[in-house]
């Protein structure tokens, strides 16, 4: 295709003309497939563009402000076209915005900001004009302090907030508001376009438009800040330097006084190790300060607008070594720790593991330093030189230590970021039993790790009557047990699979054995109680074999007061296992007290005990066995040969309450409780 004898580069069978710049004389040259060397030129067509006159609108001014409820009429200069009126909010419009029945005049009641677009159409061509009508209700007013130094309140100072007189001339009925939490409250008496704010907080102004009294406008929210929120900006002429060089810190302002310079110091804080700032010894009080250490620096000062206020702390600035090579090692970085000018790489490994550290081999000299880790607050660059460590690489064994390389190049000396090589610490595994440490007859009970850990391999030990056995096929974090005794786990962590950890002790599993004891409360109340009583159990009391409806609030206790005479037993059921055991009988007669079963004048002392007890009131030759139980009914110790009633050792018992059952050679049983401290 050609236009005005110039190629259009269109090679299709048709071409579209869509604007005035596309008009002109068109023709097309074609060739046929059989004779591509033969070209045929078509006839020419002269195209033109018909430009409509855009609608001219009268009655209102573009972007004029209007009140809600105002009657508006818009007319247009009629050119004889077909006209279509659209009322729309956005920049574009569609058929749903068409106002039906309007030709050359449109009257309506103003409700909100709106755009009126008139489209003129003639012989398939269109033109349009848009009129923007704004609302007084959408206007905004802006308040600010008359002096921007006042935006930070000092002692006895105020911030004079105001709406300019020029803007205020368009409004009346002023009212200042203050934000209380999330609620805006009117400030009593603050009814002009100026307000002196004496407290920090958020303020805004409400006013009524003079031209549109139904419209109430609210200003921007202005934040009057406390003096302590003022920024003190610190700058440094170079953030990197060679060892022995200096950097200059500046605040570039004459508005500050009582200047004091500080450097970083890592100390133990309320949430662990933190970066604190301590004064630089010998530093002056000028607005600039030279520093010679690789560190982080701040400055504290008072602003001249508040000479009686507290000092403001600046932003921190770091000064690092110009030569600051990266330490390379083929280990995963665990985390990053605080350092004086940057962050230190923190690596965890197994104790004694071999680690190779290196830096790029491009420097003139190398010297590696180390320092034993004793807390970040005892850390200082670079540490102590390692004898013979003068190359780009270093082989070390992990031993909770800081490592830093000092390098030099063309006379400039610098350091690597410090590396903290620490060893893993594994909390010992803790073993728990499922529910009551009870083994049911012909059944098993679950013993398992109480908390998940990094363990990948396990084995269990079973201890019973001093005999220690390995539990077969126990490479698991839980096992099902069928025999009484203590169960201890040994585990290997994933990170260090040769480092063995153990629970050290474990739950003692035993068969359920119900026991009846008696006691007197501090207020003199006498009662019987069942053991075990700590854990999850059901209790059913019997008198002469018949179920007894226990009135006591505690199910394992029955009060002697009001208790009928008879043979008392209790059946204890472990939950949810379902194990059940019936106690031996206690003969109860309210007129004489407990039967001969408990009639011996036994005395166990000291009680409470810290580990050694003695028994009086019965000879050792009369005793068949002594059996100790914890409050869950688990057997802790059994003595079948008693040569001396003095100094019986229970020091290996954990702190708590225990039951001692004494069986004599005549078949009688006596029970007493012991408090182990």
XYZ file of C-alpha atoms in Angstrom, residues 90-618:
529
model
C -14.752 8.116 37.122
C -12.747 9.188 34.130
C -14.508 6.723 31.830
C -18.197 6.120 31.171
C -20.377 3.412 29.656
C -23.979 2.836 28.600
C -25.196 2.585 32.211
C -24.169 6.255 32.704
C -26.377 7.499 29.810
C -28.987 10.131 30.833
C -32.088 9.399 28.782
C -34.201 12.108 27.132
C -31.638 14.927 27.167
C -30.798 16.890 24.012
C -29.320 20.381 24.404
C -30.075 21.156 28.092
C -29.657 19.126 31.303
C -31.103 20.191 34.700
C -30.527 18.238 37.913
C -29.974 18.566 41.698
C -26.321 18.322 42.772
C -25.600 15.434 45.193
C -21.881 14.709 44.937
C -18.818 15.365 42.789
C -19.621 14.249 39.260
C -18.468 14.426 35.641
C -20.859 15.329 32.818
C -19.751 14.162 29.358
C -21.643 15.160 26.183
C -20.973 13.144 23.025
C -21.868 14.644 19.603
C -22.370 12.248 16.685
C -22.681 12.994 12.944
C -22.342 10.648 9.962
C -20.596 8.012 12.095
C -18.078 10.472 13.592
C -18.053 11.436 17.256
C -16.681 14.244 19.426
C -17.131 14.935 23.151
C -16.626 17.440 25.975
C -16.457 16.730 29.730
C -17.386 19.080 32.571
C -16.102 18.353 36.117
C -18.339 19.474 39.001
C -16.644 19.328 42.419
C -18.290 19.316 45.835
C -17.555 21.577 48.793
C -17.827 18.415 50.900
C -14.730 16.965 49.191
C -12.484 19.921 49.971
C -9.653 19.691 52.503
C -7.928 22.142 54.788
C -4.338 21.855 55.998
C -3.016 22.788 59.436
C 0.642 23.037 60.474
C 2.735 24.738 63.172
C 3.589 28.393 62.668
C 7.218 27.491 63.535
C 8.404 23.966 62.732
C 10.718 23.964 65.751
C 7.493 23.882 67.755
C 6.517 20.450 66.439
C 8.654 18.937 69.229
C 7.351 19.999 72.630
C 9.824 20.865 75.339
C 9.251 21.749 78.985
C 6.633 24.564 79.222
C 6.550 25.054 75.440
C 3.585 24.976 73.062
C 3.061 24.227 69.374
C 1.049 26.957 67.645
C -1.064 25.083 65.103
C -2.938 27.182 62.573
C -4.940 27.322 59.373
C -3.695 30.126 57.139
C -5.785 33.307 57.209
C -6.306 33.104 53.453
C -7.866 29.632 53.691
C -9.648 30.418 56.957
C -11.523 33.292 55.249
C -13.604 30.662 53.439
C -14.707 28.931 56.657
C -16.469 29.597 59.953
C -17.433 27.729 63.175
C -13.910 26.463 63.906
C -13.396 23.637 66.416
C -10.090 21.954 67.329
C -10.021 18.250 68.257
C -7.538 16.039 70.083
C -7.200 12.270 69.684
C -7.755 10.265 72.879
C -6.868 6.690 72.021
C -8.940 6.097 68.898
C -11.578 8.737 69.771
C -11.468 12.356 68.606
C -12.649 14.750 71.306
C -13.468 18.449 71.048
C -11.090 20.804 72.885
C -13.127 23.180 75.033
C -12.704 26.829 73.999
C -10.538 26.055 70.933
C -12.795 27.736 68.346
C -10.497 29.862 66.150
C -8.203 28.965 63.258
C -5.211 28.967 65.702
C -4.563 26.627 68.648
C -1.621 26.486 71.088
C -1.042 22.751 71.776
C 0.697 22.225 75.125
C 0.683 18.396 74.990
C 2.073 15.961 72.457
C -0.484 14.032 70.454
C -2.648 14.200 67.341
C -4.712 17.299 66.499
C -7.060 18.383 63.711
C -9.417 21.287 62.930
C -13.095 21.113 62.005
C -14.761 24.032 60.173
C -17.887 24.944 58.224
C -17.769 26.225 54.638
C -19.088 29.809 54.336
C -20.303 29.184 50.783
C -21.989 25.923 51.711
C -23.107 25.959 55.401
C -24.258 22.335 55.297
C -20.688 21.165 54.652
C -18.357 20.526 57.604
C -14.693 20.008 56.681
C -11.999 18.304 58.802
C -8.304 19.033 58.332
C -5.332 16.716 58.181
C -4.178 15.066 61.417
C -1.106 16.832 62.754
C 1.218 15.002 65.136
C 2.757 17.214 67.793
C 5.702 15.172 69.044
C 7.535 15.081 72.335
C 11.038 16.483 72.399
C 12.468 12.986 72.884
C 11.214 12.041 69.383
C 13.437 14.618 67.679
C 16.061 13.108 65.333
C 19.763 13.753 65.732
C 21.476 12.824 62.457
C 25.047 11.527 62.595
C 27.309 11.375 59.519
C 30.770 9.914 58.946
C 33.238 10.889 56.212
C 34.258 7.277 55.583
C 32.622 4.048 56.671
C 35.751 2.002 55.937
C 39.383 2.634 56.865
C 42.735 0.907 57.350
C 43.982 0.032 60.815
C 45.738 3.147 62.139
C 43.710 5.572 60.017
C 40.894 7.749 61.342
C 37.319 8.585 60.405
C 35.535 11.829 61.273
C 32.054 11.844 62.763
C 29.885 14.943 62.259
C 26.401 16.193 63.112
C 26.600 19.176 60.687
C 24.363 21.415 62.783
C 24.759 24.325 65.173
C 21.397 23.586 66.813
C 22.821 21.105 69.322
C 24.645 21.575 72.614
C 26.043 19.468 75.502
C 27.485 17.052 72.906
C 28.903 13.679 74.080
C 30.392 10.988 71.809
C 29.905 7.234 72.416
C 31.213 3.942 70.998
C 29.733 0.459 70.973
C 30.243 -2.078 73.766
C 28.580 -5.514 73.906
C 27.199 -6.324 77.360
C 24.629 -8.602 78.953
C 21.229 -6.908 78.882
C 17.668 -7.761 79.853
C 17.168 -9.943 76.752
C 20.658 -11.452 76.412
C 23.743 -9.860 74.895
C 23.032 -6.378 73.562
C 24.981 -3.547 71.960
C 25.330 -0.713 74.484
C 27.097 2.615 74.013
C 29.715 3.984 76.407
C 31.349 7.444 76.358
C 34.590 7.794 74.378
C 37.275 8.684 76.886
C 38.864 12.060 76.131
C 36.396 12.975 73.393
C 35.480 16.650 73.156
C 32.064 18.274 72.968
C 32.379 19.679 69.476
C 30.098 18.848 66.542
C 32.778 16.575 65.008
C 34.990 13.809 66.415
C 37.863 11.720 65.013
C 37.777 7.966 65.769
C 40.448 5.341 65.227
C 38.731 2.035 66.091
C 36.583 -0.261 64.023
C 33.331 0.128 65.923
C 29.798 1.513 65.932
C 29.358 5.101 67.126
C 26.583 7.434 68.244
C 26.418 10.963 69.631
C 24.137 12.337 72.363
C 23.192 16.015 72.629
C 20.496 18.539 73.543
C 18.680 20.646 70.976
C 18.892 24.403 71.445
C 15.102 24.627 71.384
C 14.992 22.642 74.635
C 18.053 23.385 76.781
C 16.406 21.842 79.855
C 15.422 18.612 78.101
C 17.128 15.233 78.150
C 19.788 14.330 75.625
C 18.806 12.821 72.277
C 20.690 9.803 70.866
C 21.634 9.863 67.191
C 21.441 7.146 64.593
C 24.402 4.706 64.764
C 27.274 4.815 62.274
C 29.621 1.895 61.642
C 33.306 2.184 60.771
C 34.574 -1.079 59.257
C 37.971 -2.229 58.018
C 38.708 -1.304 54.402
C 40.286 -4.734 54.135
C 37.421 -6.890 55.341
C 37.775 -10.233 53.525
C 35.129 -12.901 53.848
C 36.048 -16.046 55.762
C 35.324 -19.066 53.597
C 34.444 -22.491 54.979
C 32.274 -25.335 53.702
C 29.883 -25.319 56.660
C 26.357 -23.999 57.041
C 26.125 -20.745 58.967
C 23.902 -21.256 62.000
C 23.149 -17.581 62.712
C 24.724 -14.183 63.181
C 25.835 -12.660 66.475
C 26.397 -9.061 67.490
C 29.772 -7.550 66.686
C 31.069 -4.064 67.341
C 30.852 -2.857 63.763
C 28.960 -5.598 61.952
C 27.712 -9.093 62.662
C 29.749 -12.161 63.495
C 29.140 -15.511 61.828
C 27.996 -18.018 64.443
C 28.654 -21.650 63.606
C 27.629 -24.673 65.646
C 29.379 -28.008 65.278
C 30.235 -31.099 67.272
C 32.822 -30.609 69.965
C 36.324 -31.131 68.507
C 35.190 -31.230 64.871
C 37.821 -30.267 62.283
C 37.126 -26.983 60.495
C 39.147 -25.293 57.746
C 38.867 -21.513 57.507
C 40.347 -19.467 54.690
C 40.356 -16.068 53.053
C 41.169 -15.193 49.463
C 44.888 -15.622 48.838
C 45.524 -12.116 47.460
C 46.988 -10.275 50.448
C 50.571 -9.488 51.414
C 50.445 -10.883 54.981
C 48.130 -12.960 57.160
C 47.830 -13.506 60.903
C 45.052 -15.523 62.572
C 43.852 -14.718 66.101
C 41.697 -16.625 68.552
C 39.940 -15.935 71.821
C 38.102 -18.458 74.034
C 34.380 -17.694 74.138
C 33.399 -16.400 77.576
C 30.390 -14.332 76.592
C 30.092 -11.556 74.068
C 30.863 -8.957 76.716
C 34.369 -10.441 77.082
C 35.003 -10.316 73.342
C 37.606 -7.952 71.863
C 39.070 -7.678 68.365
C 41.231 -9.361 67.368
C 42.163 -11.654 70.307
C 45.486 -13.463 70.748
C 47.752 -14.318 67.782
C 47.931 -18.011 66.915
C 51.558 -19.079 66.626
C 52.475 -20.079 63.065
C 49.026 -19.160 61.661
C 50.389 -16.866 58.936
C 48.751 -18.179 55.756
C 45.434 -17.657 54.002
C 43.933 -20.787 55.598
C 43.660 -22.200 59.108
C 42.725 -25.660 60.417
C 41.140 -25.688 63.903
C 39.071 -27.917 66.163
C 35.737 -26.561 67.351
C 36.145 -25.446 70.954
C 33.824 -22.463 71.646
C 36.196 -19.794 70.342
C 36.358 -16.562 68.375
C 38.574 -16.538 65.269
C 39.675 -13.473 63.286
C 42.160 -13.021 60.448
C 44.297 -9.883 60.144
C 45.429 -9.148 56.582
C 47.507 -6.441 54.919
C 47.741 -5.167 51.356
C 49.941 -2.314 50.150
C 50.423 -1.146 53.738
C 46.715 -1.191 54.653
C 45.788 -3.491 57.561
C 42.285 -4.847 58.126
C 40.312 -7.693 59.684
C 37.774 -10.273 58.686
C 34.423 -10.300 60.429
C 34.867 -12.464 63.537
C 33.810 -16.102 63.438
C 32.336 -17.772 66.514
C 32.866 -21.542 66.399
C 30.741 -23.086 69.112
C 29.843 -26.682 69.929
C 26.373 -28.136 70.087
C 24.723 -28.489 73.471
C 22.079 -31.170 73.644
C 19.568 -31.189 76.477
C 19.297 -34.722 77.844
C 16.231 -36.659 76.741
C 13.425 -36.935 79.295
C 11.372 -40.101 79.602
C 7.706 -40.215 80.585
C 5.201 -43.002 80.940
C 1.705 -42.961 79.592
C -0.698 -42.053 82.409
C -0.051 -43.854 85.729
C 3.195 -45.859 85.329
C 0.981 -48.931 85.725
C 1.415 -52.275 83.973
C -1.796 -54.232 83.615
C -1.727 -57.989 83.983
C -1.237 -59.680 80.601
C -0.858 -56.273 78.959
C 1.774 -53.622 78.306
C 2.310 -49.928 79.073
C 3.816 -47.164 76.921
C 7.092 -45.467 77.907
C 8.248 -42.663 75.617
C 10.251 -39.473 75.191
C 8.477 -36.605 76.923
C 9.749 -34.018 74.410
C 10.835 -34.220 70.812
C 14.522 -33.715 70.193
C 17.230 -33.985 67.537
C 17.618 -37.741 68.098
C 18.040 -40.263 65.290
C 19.065 -43.446 67.153
C 18.052 -44.902 70.517
C 18.415 -47.799 72.897
C 16.709 -48.508 76.229
C 17.901 -49.990 79.528
C 15.708 -51.884 82.022
C 16.749 -51.859 85.704
C 15.034 -54.148 88.203
C 16.338 -55.290 91.608
C 19.799 -54.015 90.693
C 19.956 -55.979 87.431
C 20.535 -53.905 84.266
C 19.424 -55.277 80.893
C 19.264 -53.788 77.390
C 15.731 -53.802 76.026
C 15.871 -55.752 72.736
C 14.688 -54.094 69.505
C 14.433 -50.714 71.256
C 15.749 -48.323 68.572
C 12.708 -46.104 68.961
C 11.597 -43.097 70.984
C 8.892 -45.190 72.674
C 8.567 -48.783 73.864
C 5.837 -50.989 75.279
C 6.876 -52.619 78.555
C 5.472 -55.689 80.311
C 7.845 -56.014 83.268
C 8.212 -53.854 86.375
C 11.317 -51.723 86.823
C 12.958 -48.474 85.762
C 13.363 -47.640 82.078
C 16.149 -45.340 80.853
C 16.759 -44.133 77.285
C 20.048 -43.422 75.480
C 19.924 -41.322 72.318
C 22.240 -40.010 69.594
C 21.545 -36.553 68.038
C 21.343 -36.054 64.287
C 23.898 -33.218 64.275
C 26.512 -35.253 66.176
C 25.655 -38.933 65.766
C 28.549 -40.076 67.963
C 27.580 -37.875 70.943
C 25.596 -40.047 73.373
C 22.960 -38.487 75.655
C 20.843 -40.216 78.276
C 17.845 -39.478 80.430
C 19.859 -40.732 83.441
C 16.686 -41.963 85.057
C 13.245 -42.915 83.941
C 9.823 -43.877 85.193
C 9.474 -46.909 87.446
C 6.776 -49.179 86.041
C 4.947 -51.577 88.352
C 1.732 -53.510 88.859
C -1.151 -51.763 90.569
C -1.409 -52.482 94.340
C -4.198 -50.867 96.366
C -3.420 -49.891 99.992
C -5.554 -48.287 102.735
C -3.867 -45.773 105.060
C -5.171 -43.559 107.824
C -4.321 -39.982 108.791
C -5.447 -36.975 110.830
C -5.836 -33.543 109.200
C -4.436 -30.349 110.733
C -7.914 -29.543 112.078
C -8.154 -32.938 113.802
C -10.324 -34.633 111.173
C -9.569 -38.389 111.042
C -9.894 -40.285 107.783
C -8.813 -43.279 105.730
C -7.242 -42.752 102.323
C -6.278 -44.997 99.440
C -2.871 -45.299 97.800
C -1.992 -44.634 95.033
C -3.777 -41.285 95.030
C -1.673 -39.252 92.570
C -2.540 -39.846 88.931
C -5.649 -40.891 87.053
C -7.634 -43.478 89.055
C -11.183 -44.488 89.908
C -11.948 -45.510 93.504
C -14.729 -47.721 94.816
C -14.956 -48.222 98.582
C -16.623 -51.269 100.163
C -17.855 -52.064 103.696
C -18.290 -55.782 104.316
C -18.107 -56.330 100.560
C -20.940 -53.930 99.745
C -20.294 -50.727 97.740
C -20.109 -47.676 99.985
C -21.455 -44.334 98.711
C -18.606 -42.085 99.741
C -19.837 -38.615 100.863
C -16.308 -37.135 100.852
C -15.439 -34.681 98.053
C -12.093 -36.403 97.429
C -12.740 -39.881 95.980
C -9.683 -41.542 97.532
C -10.634 -40.336 101.060
C -13.378 -41.561 103.435
C -13.983 -39.765 106.711
C -14.145 -41.781 109.933
C -16.916 -39.584 111.262
C -20.203 -41.280 110.402
C -18.456 -44.310 108.875
C -20.308 -47.577 109.679
C -18.382 -50.357 111.419
C -17.157 -53.219 109.301
C -14.449 -54.559 107.036
C -13.264 -51.719 104.765
C -11.672 -52.334 101.374
C -11.064 -50.157 98.320
C -10.878 -51.095 94.662
C -8.614 -48.871 92.560
C -8.829 -48.775 88.776
C -6.056 -47.223 86.686
C -7.305 -44.955 83.873
C -7.500 -45.530 81.008
C -5.731 -48.892 81.209
C -8.474 -50.581 83.193
C -6.124 -52.314 85.652
C -7.934 -53.015 88.952
C -6.713 -54.090 92.385
C -8.582 -54.669 95.632
C -6.836 -53.684 98.864
C -6.402 -55.741 101.979
C -9.175 -55.203 104.514
C -9.131 -52.810 107.442
C -11.437 -53.692 110.358
C -13.165 -50.523 111.565
C -15.117 -50.174 114.806
C -16.087 -46.590 115.678
C -16.250 -47.481 119.385
C -12.655 -48.697 119.694
C -10.912 -47.284 116.589
C -8.844 -49.240 114.094
C -8.347 -52.977 114.591
C -5.268 -54.780 115.753
C -4.120 -54.674 112.170
C -2.808 -51.186 112.889
C -2.611 -51.390 116.670
C 1.170 -51.532 117.072
C 2.736 -48.445 118.573
C 5.006 -47.924 115.585
C 7.237 -44.867 115.302
C 9.137 -43.881 112.142
C 11.621 -41.091 112.644
C 12.722 -38.612 111.538
C 9.594 -37.933 109.518
C 9.965 -35.877 107.332
C 13.355 -37.342 106.453
C 16.185 -36.256 104.208
C 17.301 -39.822 103.504
C 17.756 -42.045 106.591
C 14.898 -43.352 108.764
C 14.621 -45.569 111.841
C 11.707 -47.721 113.060
C 10.752 -48.421 116.679
C 7.830 -50.380 118.152
C 8.662 -53.702 116.498
